[in-house]
């Protein structure tokens, strides 16, 4: 029950509880004795029942009862009367246990177990539920059980929905009721059941209902959670969509071989240098999908002479589901001095198989095309004339663009797929969100409410997301950033979350159009370095970012400066497959585990992680997410030699080993982290043989 | 009656601590309290049934059973002190209650709108806008925080505001007129038009308004079986005085019905009260006497300078005619609302006609409360007034807005008449009565009187006055000394609220 103050125990209460404990100890030792000897006699079951009546939390006792039931059922030789009486006895034991504690997991579970045998009458169950839901209408155990009983009894979802309405009318402060409502409606909407179609009509009514709760008592959070669910139902497209790709649609990609090339006519957004003889091809979906392979995505090009391409999910947890997938096009057979454009056409989803993690098929077959132009280069150049990359401020010059330059952002929008159904429902979506925004602005003009502000921020973001293909700018980002800044002060315990959200909005704002993006694009003064070539450095430094976002618009980036932010994680960065230089210095990265996404960046050469907090926290809170040496999720082809690298204890640097072993870094800055002592540095030199500079010091070539 | 009385055997003993004449609720409570404190009490009533002005009478024109309240419309708030008193006295053993389901505000066209009096009611309400819901709930919360002794400055209502008129405070809280009216008249139960400073005889101060809101708020949900804030006794209000009388009888009080008192006995030397002479001729003596406020007693034994009855009445000073209350009773064969049978309807001032200065309350009670045969409904109306005409006019206007009055007043027909612009059916009145009561109370030396049923919706003022009177008579005695405190929630379980 809620809202009942705890009272200090009186002396007589303490005496009573001591007596109870004594009784329990007694029963428990008796019970364990029976259990150990597999005795399922009447007497043994009575002892067990007494024990459970006093202490329904005794899991072993419930398990014993299950064994006893199985034992007795085999003995009863399916005589219906005795089967019935065995099972009824169980239901009685559960009931008396529930009387003691109606939130006992073990008791509810046991009841489900008995009823699942399908031999007991269910008539009594709804009455039992009514009693428990009257005693505490929010008891989620009862609600859980209700769903179970309702499905056994084939009670229609419409009736159950009405029940949630009744409960909400009695007291809308009821997470369980709202939650059950969302579960039932999801099913009804999915089935397109009568009266529950179209979805737009149903959701409008739900908005109407939840508004009553939100306005009546904005301090009660249960309604807000339901509203969040509604917003998700409104905004999200069920089917996965292709959001962006690299190379972008309609782009002319220029492959550069020559490091010294100076040709300002070439757009740096579309020039790319590869030493590997491959071009990455990246597809970016709006949600995690599986089933991306050569049959679901076809690539037609002379660059794909070998036929089948292997698609790899860019996922840090080794799962076969990911938002971003990559494959590599080879171009070894192209003549070196040819000056032709090679067209590449990619068709996504023309045959079924791409499925989102919540089970929706990719249903908008789409196509994008680009051309590849290979500039002559000399094969031997690689490895020569490479110098240390310096991130010094005076090395950067603001990039000035050319009018005819292709726009890597604009082209994304041409991928947005529209059909008639989408048309009408997107109009409804826009209206609904606009209506919600107006409502909550009104509410916030009345009161100061944290969750109201958060909801308004989310609505504004949703609005901008929906409008971005048309407006091509984010109208509300300033307001949203202000809301989140406000929330950070109002609600400091959750400030990290607000900071993360604010970072995402800021990045959306920056990447929303070419004009704003160009303000962050710089040329690196030192163009002698072969892998910098003609490319642009995107400098998102000093922005108080705590999270990385809008990566789908940054797939072209080869040099990225994220220094002097507040990053704790770089999740999402793994999609930037072209990245060769990355500055993460002066952030709040606290472990190598947080650098996990780097493992997927095969082109990365230069990495600066100086002045972070790696090694200064004795407990790495992200570590449990990391694969340990004993985990089977890692495919590590390590040799026995690697395990015994002299005096270095690999186990101490396991996380570092996982990050760096597959990277071909030539330059690494790690100074200013607690872990970066001489011992660690010598470990790094061993496991990264390509390394030429460590903390600004040129290494002796072996 | 006197024939009945003369056939009574003489009452033994003849000396009492207290003689009480009349069995109205305040007197019955005093009798119960005095008996519980070991006083010897004689409780007389000239009538053949208990309750005096607080009785529920059987309807004289019907064969089937009616229990018509004389003091209606009236309820008990679930959190009323009277409930605690019932529990403390043990009178709860003799009486069962049922919840009044809902409250409405009515306008001149007879349209009823729900009174959003709780969080759940505000949530469900269809007539309030979203912002209005927010404002109203916020106001309720402020009141709760204030009553809970809120720690922050903004969780308390300032002293200055507490001393200001409640209506001003509501304005200051930017509550829209519709909500203001609901709070003032349907929750705080203000009687006079609070917006009309000149005519308002009783300006509700913020602190009193807050107290009334607190009472209402703590009433909602006090008993699990009671949905709303109010309770109504099954078989009518006449059950209450009877329950207290039974309690008194258990403690040794002697009750004698059908026994008028014909004279007061005064000490010749001192002129002080000594006792009473009954219609049976017997003289009985007591230290204290409580009379009905409406009693007009011939005083043959007082050595007074004049014998004129007019003068006598002045001596006893029982007439305080400052206020009147107009009451009306209607019996119908259909409910005002199809979905519910027991509910309150409030007509705020000026809701029926511009000159309406007091609010009017109406209470519909159905047969499930055992006040009328099944399929029938009793409606009680009341309003405060200066003169009878004004009161009658108000009540008639209220009745007209929601009921159809048959042309012939004795019509038994139950034909339904459709109101002009809607398909809703106005119930037809089968029987109707209007009457005016004067509000009086006074006392004379050791002769006391208790109050006539007031114009309020509950008994709080009446019972407060009764208990005060008891404590004045017996300053050293406790009220129901031996019983458990009402804070103990287990007591509530013994309190019977039927579903």
PDB file of C-alpha atoms in Angstrom, chain A residues 168-173 212-213 215-219 439 442-443 446-447, chain B residues 118-125 128 130-131 133-135 137-138 141 174:
ATOM      1  CA  UNK A 168      -7.724   5.108 -14.379  1.00  0.00           C
ATOM      2  CA  UNK A 169     -10.992   6.918 -13.760  1.00  0.00           C
ATOM      3  CA  UNK A 170     -10.863   5.841 -10.139  1.00  0.00           C
ATOM      4  CA  UNK A 171      -7.308   7.008  -9.715  1.00  0.00           C
ATOM      5  CA  UNK A 172      -5.206   8.000 -12.654  1.00  0.00           C
ATOM      6  CA  UNK A 173      -2.042   7.780 -10.639  1.00  0.00           C
ATOM      7  CA  UNK A 212      -6.814  15.116 -18.468  1.00  0.00           C
ATOM      8  CA  UNK A 213      -4.308  13.427 -16.173  1.00  0.00           C
ATOM      9  CA  UNK A 215      -3.257  18.857 -16.602  1.00  0.00           C
ATOM     10  CA  UNK A 216      -5.088  17.788 -13.476  1.00  0.00           C
ATOM     11  CA  UNK A 217      -1.902  16.802 -11.729  1.00  0.00           C
ATOM     12  CA  UNK A 218       1.295  17.463 -13.661  1.00  0.00           C
ATOM     13  CA  UNK A 219       3.313  16.259 -10.669  1.00  0.00           C
ATOM     14  CA  UNK A 439      -0.891  22.549 -25.151  1.00  0.00           C
ATOM     15  CA  UNK A 442       0.056  26.629 -22.225  1.00  0.00           C
ATOM     16  CA  UNK A 443       0.641  24.322 -19.261  1.00  0.00           C
ATOM     17  CA  UNK A 446       0.705  28.190 -15.757  1.00  0.00           C
ATOM     18  CA  UNK A 447       3.240  26.217 -13.806  1.00  0.00           C
TER      19      UNK A 447
ATOM     20  CA  UNK B 118     -11.500  15.394  -5.935  1.00  0.00           C
ATOM     21  CA  UNK B 119      -8.543  14.553  -8.076  1.00  0.00           C
ATOM     22  CA  UNK B 120     -10.414  11.715  -9.745  1.00  0.00           C
ATOM     23  CA  UNK B 121     -13.465  13.926 -10.300  1.00  0.00           C
ATOM     24  CA  UNK B 122     -11.362  16.684 -11.855  1.00  0.00           C
ATOM     25  CA  UNK B 123      -9.721  14.092 -14.103  1.00  0.00           C
ATOM     26  CA  UNK B 124     -13.070  12.753 -15.292  1.00  0.00           C
ATOM     27  CA  UNK B 125     -14.845  16.068 -15.561  1.00  0.00           C
ATOM     28  CA  UNK B 128     -13.686  21.904 -17.378  1.00  0.00           C
ATOM     29  CA  UNK B 130      -7.499  21.530 -19.373  1.00  0.00           C
ATOM     30  CA  UNK B 131      -6.123  24.725 -17.905  1.00  0.00           C
ATOM     31  CA  UNK B 133      -8.413  21.507 -14.343  1.00  0.00           C
ATOM     32  CA  UNK B 134      -4.864  22.488 -13.662  1.00  0.00           C
ATOM     33  CA  UNK B 135      -5.859  25.640 -11.808  1.00  0.00           C
ATOM     34  CA  UNK B 137      -6.169  20.996  -8.732  1.00  0.00           C
ATOM     35  CA  UNK B 138      -3.351  23.395  -7.970  1.00  0.00           C
ATOM     36  CA  UNK B 141      -2.987  21.189  -3.504  1.00  0.00           C
ATOM     37  CA  UNK B 174      -6.795  33.576 -10.642  1.00  0.00           C
TER      38      UNK B 174
END
